[in-house]
């Protein structure tokens, strides 16, 4: 039987860990493997840190982390995807900061997060591999921290509650990257449900799975423009939203009405976007294609004109997807590059992707990458 892409990656992880450091004695070590998905957000952008409502789905691409016990109290991690100079990082069982490649900060912050969840972390060798494009707006950082923390907990014999795991991963990402991200990506990664998007209320963390109609494909198109969350204006936008809600005397913009924020375009986006999420769910439930399309377009226009996180090339890509037959399309993720998400009739997904990306490349000289994704289960142990 042919092995799937994930099975091949798992085999690579096991090969790299089972004899590492033990070549002399040839003792086979027991290897545990966990998987954490990335996510694509269908609608509800830049509202999670305003206590809003979002509609992401966990996707069939993510991060796999394998672990095997060491005899000392070091924790090493090797990336099977990076080149040899940046591939290995080390910390100790308390998550002390380590020198070396910058992604070591994710490891040490994840160790500290696992300890806060109650893990008594032993010495471990970890091996990582990812099927997500980095910096594309598909939550590669959230998938990495969720997978690392779950792996550390699992190796310590504890099984964290998915919501607690998500919040621990959010804290770890904020520590590692220094950007005050919200909780959507991590909740999507730990709570994903096959075949469903997740309506998440980011205030009370309640989650309702929303079925994606069988007739629709979810197409992700990477604009070819990489996005670096650290260098983006993310923190600035967040601070601006908090300032408006404080001025209005609210805990967050979730409580504000449209007429109260008409004079501030960032807040106007947030309030209108929160309202769009339930209208979109309504349209999805009724299979109302015109409604789905117009809400996605309105969401994109609001990110472009009010929240100001799009780019001309991304606007072009959104327009081309609709021109070539998508039901609707919008920028997904934090913005300033990264991916567009489109819903298309399932039978036409390939042709639409090809026509739109060909014309996009011709018009903008960026190289696009399109792939259909399916809604997947949240982070779990696979081996
Ligand atoms: C990034 C952050 C999320 C969220 C989105 C925008 O992905 O990590 O918390 O704010 O941007 O919706």
Coordinates of C-alpha atoms and ligand atoms in Angstrom, one line a residue:
X1 CA 0.0 0.0 0.0
X2 CA 1.2 3.5 -0.8
X3 CA 2.3 5.6 2.2
X4 CA 0.6 8.9 2.7
X5 CA 2.6 12.2 3.0
X6 CA 2.0 12.1 6.8
X7 CA 3.1 8.5 7.1
X8 CA 6.3 9.2 5.3
X9 CA 7.0 12.1 7.6
X10 CA 6.3 9.9 10.7
X11 CA 8.7 7.3 9.3
X12 CA 11.4 10.0 8.9
X13 CA 10.9 11.1 12.5
X14 CA 11.2 7.6 13.9
X15 CA 14.3 6.9 11.8
X16 CA 15.9 10.1 13.1
X17 CA 15.1 9.5 16.8
X18 CA 15.2 5.8 17.3
X19 CA 18.9 5.4 17.1
X20 CA 20.1 9.0 17.7
X21 CA 22.9 9.1 20.4
X22 CA 22.5 5.4 20.8
X23 CA 24.4 4.1 17.8
X24 CA 27.0 2.4 20.0
X25 CA 24.6 0.4 22.0
X26 CA 22.1 0.0 19.2
X27 CA 19.3 0.3 21.6
X28 CA 16.0 1.2 19.9
X29 CA 14.3 4.0 21.7
X30 CA 10.6 4.3 22.0
X31 CA 9.4 7.2 19.9
X32 CA 6.1 9.1 20.5
X33 CA 4.7 11.3 17.7
X34 CA 2.1 14.1 17.9
X35 CA 0.6 16.1 15.2
X36 CA -0.9 19.7 15.3
X37 CA -2.7 21.2 12.3
X38 CA -2.4 24.7 10.9
X39 CA -5.6 26.6 10.2
X40 CA -7.3 28.7 7.6
X41 CA -9.7 31.4 8.9
X42 CA -12.8 31.6 6.8
X43 CA -14.0 34.8 8.3
X44 CA -13.6 36.8 11.6
X45 CA -10.2 38.5 11.0
X46 CA -8.4 40.6 13.7
X47 CA -11.3 40.1 16.0
X48 CA -10.0 37.3 18.4
X49 CA -8.0 39.8 20.5
X50 CA -11.1 42.0 20.7
X51 CA -13.1 39.1 22.3
X52 CA -14.9 38.6 19.0
X53 CA -16.2 35.6 17.1
X54 CA -14.2 33.8 14.5
X55 CA -14.7 30.9 12.0
X56 CA -11.4 29.1 11.3
X57 CA -10.9 25.4 10.4
X58 CA -8.0 23.2 11.2
X59 CA -6.4 21.9 8.0
X60 CA -4.8 18.7 6.7
X61 CA -1.3 20.3 6.9
X62 CA 0.6 20.9 10.1
X63 CA 3.5 20.1 12.3
X64 CA 4.6 16.7 13.5
X65 CA 6.9 16.3 16.5
X66 CA 8.5 13.1 17.6
X67 CA 10.1 12.6 21.1
X68 CA 12.4 10.0 22.6
X69 CA 13.9 9.9 26.1
X70 CA 17.5 10.9 26.9
X71 CA 19.4 10.0 29.9
X72 CA 20.5 13.5 30.9
X73 CA 18.2 16.5 31.5
X74 CA 18.8 18.2 28.1
X75 CA 16.0 18.8 25.6
X76 CA 17.2 18.9 22.0
X77 CA 15.1 19.5 18.9
X78 CA 16.1 18.9 15.3
X79 CA 14.2 20.2 12.4
X80 CA 14.1 17.7 9.6
X81 CA 13.2 20.5 7.1
X82 CA 15.9 23.2 7.8
X83 CA 19.4 23.2 6.6
X84 CA 22.2 21.8 8.8
X85 CA 23.3 25.1 10.3
X86 CA 19.9 26.1 11.7
X87 CA 18.4 22.7 12.3
X88 CA 19.3 21.9 15.9
X89 CA 18.3 23.8 19.2
X90 CA 18.8 22.8 22.8
X91 CA 17.4 23.8 26.2
X92 CA 17.1 22.1 29.6
X93 CA 14.1 20.6 31.3
X94 CA 13.3 24.0 32.8
X95 CA 13.1 25.8 29.5
X96 CA 16.2 28.0 29.9
X97 CA 16.9 30.3 27.0
X98 CA 19.5 28.8 24.7
X99 CA 21.8 30.4 22.1
X100 CA 21.7 29.3 18.5
X101 CA 19.1 29.6 15.9
X102 CA 16.1 31.9 16.6
X103 CA 13.6 29.1 16.7
X104 CA 15.2 27.9 19.9
X105 CA 12.9 30.5 21.6
X106 CA 9.9 28.4 20.6
X107 CA 11.4 25.3 22.2
X108 CA 12.3 27.0 25.5
X109 CA 8.9 28.9 25.7
X110 CA 7.1 25.6 25.0
X111 CA 9.0 23.8 27.8
X112 CA 8.0 26.5 30.3
X113 CA 4.4 26.3 29.0
X114 CA 4.4 22.5 29.5
X115 CA 5.7 22.9 33.0
X116 CA 2.9 25.4 33.8
X117 CA 0.4 22.8 32.6
X118 CA 1.9 20.4 35.2
X119 CA 4.4 18.5 33.2
X120 CA 7.5 17.1 34.9
X121 CA 9.5 17.2 31.6
X122 CA 12.3 14.6 31.3
X123 CA 15.4 14.9 29.1
X124 CA 14.2 14.4 25.5
X125 CA 15.4 14.4 21.9
X126 CA 12.7 15.9 19.6
X127 CA 12.4 15.8 15.8
X128 CA 10.1 18.1 13.9
X129 CA 8.8 18.4 10.4
X130 CA 6.1 20.6 8.9
X131 CA 3.8 20.4 5.9
X132 CA 2.8 24.1 6.3
X133 CA 4.4 27.0 4.4
X134 CA 6.0 29.3 7.0
X135 CA 4.9 32.9 7.4
X136 CA 1.9 32.3 5.1
X137 CA -0.9 33.1 7.4
X138 CA -1.8 29.5 8.1
X139 CA -0.6 29.5 11.7
X140 CA 2.7 27.6 11.3
X141 CA 3.9 29.1 14.6
X142 CA 0.7 28.1 16.5
X143 CA 1.0 24.5 15.0
X144 CA 4.6 24.4 16.1
X145 CA 4.0 25.5 19.7
X146 CA 0.9 23.3 20.1
X147 CA 2.8 20.3 18.8
X148 CA 5.8 21.0 21.0
X149 CA 3.8 21.5 24.2
X150 CA 1.6 18.5 23.5
X151 CA 4.7 16.4 22.8
X152 CA 6.4 17.5 26.0
X153 CA 3.2 16.8 28.0
X154 CA 2.7 13.5 26.4
X155 CA 6.3 12.4 27.1
X156 CA 5.7 13.5 30.7
X157 CA 2.6 11.3 30.9
X158 CA 0.0 14.1 31.1
X159 CA -2.8 14.9 28.7
X160 CA -3.7 18.6 28.7
X161 CA -7.3 19.8 28.2
X162 CA -7.4 21.2 24.6
X163 CA -8.4 24.7 25.7
X164 CA -5.7 24.9 28.3
X165 CA -3.2 23.6 25.7
X166 CA -4.3 26.3 23.3
X167 CA -3.9 29.1 25.9
X168 CA -0.5 27.7 26.9
X169 CA 0.6 27.7 23.3
X170 CA -0.7 31.3 22.8
X171 CA 1.4 32.4 25.8
X172 CA 4.5 30.5 24.5
X173 CA 4.1 32.2 21.1
X174 CA 3.9 35.6 22.6
X175 CA 7.0 34.9 24.7
X176 CA 8.9 33.4 21.7
X177 CA 8.0 36.0 19.0
X178 CA 7.1 39.0 21.1
X179 CA 3.9 39.7 19.1
X180 CA 0.6 39.9 21.2
X181 CA -1.3 37.4 19.2
X182 CA -4.9 36.4 20.0
X183 CA -6.2 32.9 20.8
X184 CA -7.8 31.9 17.5
X185 CA -5.0 30.0 15.9
X186 CA -4.2 27.8 18.9
X187 CA -7.8 27.0 19.6
X188 CA -8.4 26.0 16.0
X189 CA -5.3 23.8 16.2
X190 CA -6.3 22.0 19.4
X191 CA -10.1 21.8 18.8
X192 CA -10.4 21.1 15.1
X193 CA -13.2 18.8 13.9
X194 CA -13.1 16.9 10.6
X195 CA -15.3 18.3 7.9
X196 CA -16.2 21.4 10.0
X197 CA -15.2 24.9 10.5
X198 CA -15.3 26.1 14.2
X199 CA -17.4 29.0 15.3
X200 CA -15.2 30.2 18.3
X201 CA -16.4 32.8 20.7
X202 CA -13.0 34.2 21.7
X203 CA -14.5 35.7 24.9
X204 CA -16.0 32.6 26.6
X205 CA -14.1 30.0 24.4
X206 CA -17.2 28.2 23.5
X207 CA -16.9 26.3 20.2
X208 CA -19.6 25.2 17.7
X209 CA -18.6 23.0 14.7
X210 CA -20.2 24.3 11.5
X211 CA -20.4 21.8 8.6
X212 CA -18.8 22.9 5.3
X213 CA -21.2 22.0 2.5
X214 CA -20.0 19.0 0.5
X215 CA -20.5 20.9 -2.7
X216 CA -17.8 23.5 -1.8
X217 CA -14.0 23.2 -1.8
X218 CA -11.8 25.4 0.4
X219 CA -8.9 26.7 -1.7
X220 CA -5.9 28.4 -0.2
X221 CA -3.7 30.4 -2.5
X222 CA -0.3 31.7 -1.2
X223 CA 0.3 35.1 -2.8
X224 CA 4.1 34.4 -2.9
X225 CA 4.6 37.4 -0.6
X226 CA 5.9 36.2 2.8
X227 CA 4.5 37.8 5.9
X228 CA 6.5 38.2 9.1
X229 CA 4.1 38.7 12.0
X230 CA 6.9 40.2 14.1
X231 CA 7.6 43.0 11.7
X232 CA 4.0 43.7 10.8
X233 CA 1.9 46.4 12.4
X234 CA 0.0 43.7 14.3
X235 CA 0.8 45.1 17.8
X236 CA 0.0 48.6 16.6
X237 CA -3.5 47.6 15.3
X238 CA -4.2 45.7 18.5
X239 CA -3.2 48.7 20.7
X240 CA -5.4 51.0 18.5
X241 CA -8.4 48.8 19.1
X242 CA -7.8 48.7 22.8
X243 CA -7.6 52.4 23.0
X244 CA -11.0 52.9 21.3
X245 CA -12.7 50.3 23.6
X246 CA -11.1 52.0 26.7
X247 CA -12.3 55.4 25.5
X248 CA -15.8 54.0 25.1
X249 CA -15.6 52.5 28.6
X250 CA -15.8 48.9 27.3
X251 CA -13.7 45.8 28.2
X252 CA -13.3 45.2 24.5
X253 CA -14.7 46.1 21.1
X254 CA -17.0 43.1 21.3
X255 CA -19.3 45.3 23.3
X256 CA -19.2 48.3 20.9
X257 CA -22.0 49.2 18.4
X258 CA -21.4 50.3 14.8
X259 CA -22.6 53.8 15.4
X260 CA -20.1 54.3 18.3
X261 CA -17.1 53.5 16.2
X262 CA -17.9 55.1 12.9
X263 CA -15.1 57.6 13.3
X264 CA -12.3 55.0 13.8
X265 CA -11.7 52.8 10.8
X266 CA -9.8 50.0 12.7
X267 CA -12.6 49.7 15.2
X268 CA -15.2 50.0 12.4
X269 CA -13.6 46.9 10.8
X270 CA -13.7 45.0 14.1
X271 CA -17.3 45.7 14.8
X272 CA -18.5 45.0 11.3
X273 CA -16.4 41.8 11.0
X274 CA -17.8 40.3 14.2
X275 CA -21.3 40.8 12.8
X276 CA -20.3 39.2 9.5
X277 CA -19.3 35.9 11.1
X278 CA -22.8 34.8 12.1
X279 CA -24.3 36.1 8.8
X280 CA -21.7 34.0 7.0
X281 CA -22.6 30.9 9.1
X282 CA -26.3 31.5 8.2
X283 CA -25.4 31.7 4.5
X284 CA -23.3 28.5 4.8
X285 CA -26.1 26.6 6.5
X286 CA -28.5 27.6 3.8
X287 CA -26.0 26.9 1.0
X288 CA -26.7 30.5 -0.1
X289 CA -23.8 30.9 -2.6
X290 CA -24.6 34.6 -3.4
X291 CA -24.7 35.4 0.4
X292 CA -21.4 33.5 1.0
X293 CA -19.8 35.4 -1.8
X294 CA -21.0 38.9 -0.8
X295 CA -20.0 38.4 2.8
X296 CA -16.5 37.3 1.9
X297 CA -16.1 40.3 -0.4
X298 CA -17.3 42.6 2.3
X299 CA -14.9 41.0 4.7
X300 CA -12.0 41.6 2.3
X301 CA -13.0 45.2 1.5
X302 CA -13.1 45.9 5.2
X303 CA -9.5 44.4 5.7
X304 CA -8.3 46.4 2.7
X305 CA -10.0 49.8 3.3
X306 CA -10.7 50.0 7.0
X307 CA -8.1 47.8 8.8
X308 CA -5.5 48.4 6.1
X309 CA -3.7 45.1 6.2
X310 CA -4.0 44.1 2.5
X311 CA -1.6 44.7 -0.3
X312 CA -2.4 45.6 -4.0
X313 CA -1.2 42.1 -5.2
X314 CA -3.5 40.4 -2.7
X315 CA -6.4 42.5 -3.8
X316 CA -5.7 41.4 -7.4
X317 CA -5.5 37.7 -6.3
X318 CA -8.9 38.0 -4.6
X319 CA -10.5 39.6 -7.6
X320 CA -9.1 37.0 -10.0
X321 CA -10.3 34.1 -8.0
X322 CA -13.9 35.5 -8.1
X323 CA -13.5 36.4 -11.8
X324 CA -12.5 32.8 -12.6
X325 CA -15.5 31.3 -10.7
X326 CA -14.9 31.2 -7.0
X327 CA -18.0 31.7 -4.9
X328 CA -16.0 34.2 -2.8
X329 CA -12.5 35.0 -1.7
X330 CA -10.7 37.1 0.9
X331 CA -7.3 37.7 2.5
X332 CA -6.9 35.2 5.5
X333 CA -4.7 35.6 8.5
X334 CA -2.9 38.7 9.8
X335 CA -2.3 40.2 6.4
X336 CA 0.6 42.1 4.8
X337 CA 1.2 39.2 2.5
X338 CA 0.4 35.5 3.0
X339 CA -2.6 33.6 1.7
X340 CA -6.1 34.2 0.3
X341 CA -8.9 31.8 1.0
X342 CA -11.6 31.0 -1.6
X343 CA -14.6 28.9 -1.6
X344 CA -15.3 27.3 -5.0
X345 CA -17.7 24.7 -6.4
X346 CA -15.9 21.4 -5.7
X347 CA -15.8 20.2 -9.3
X348 CA -14.2 23.4 -10.5
X349 CA -11.5 23.9 -7.9
X350 CA -8.5 23.0 -10.1
X351 CA -9.5 25.1 -13.1
X352 CA -10.3 28.1 -11.0
X353 CA -6.9 27.8 -9.2
X354 CA -5.0 27.4 -12.4
X355 CA -6.7 30.3 -14.2
X356 CA -6.5 32.7 -11.3
X357 CA -2.8 31.9 -10.4
X358 CA -1.7 32.0 -14.1
X359 CA -3.2 35.5 -14.5
X360 CA -2.0 36.6 -11.1
X361 CA 1.6 35.6 -12.0
X362 CA 1.3 37.4 -15.3
X363 CA 0.0 40.6 -13.8
X364 CA 2.1 40.8 -10.6
X365 CA 5.2 38.7 -11.3
X366 CA 4.7 36.9 -7.9
X367 CA 4.7 33.2 -7.9
X368 CA 1.5 31.8 -6.4
X369 CA 0.9 28.4 -4.8
X370 CA -2.6 27.0 -4.7
X371 CA -3.8 24.0 -2.7
X372 CA -7.2 22.7 -1.6
X373 CA -7.5 22.0 2.1
X374 CA -9.9 19.9 4.1
X375 CA -11.1 20.5 7.6
X376 CA -9.3 18.2 10.0
X377 CA -9.2 17.0 13.6
X378 CA -7.3 19.0 16.2
X379 CA -3.9 18.2 17.7
X380 CA -3.5 14.6 18.8
X381 CA -1.0 11.8 19.4
X382 CA -0.5 9.7 16.2
X383 CA 2.1 7.2 17.4
Ligands
LIG1 C1 -2.7 36.0 13.5 C2 -2.9 35.9 15.0 C3 -4.3 35.6 15.4 C4 -5.3 36.5 14.7 C5 -5.0 36.7 13.2 C6 -5.8 37.8 12.6 O1 -2.9 34.8 12.9 O2 -2.0 34.9 15.5 O3 -4.4 35.6 16.8 O4 -5.3 37.8 15.4 O5 -3.6 37.0 13.0 O6 -7.2 37.4 12.6

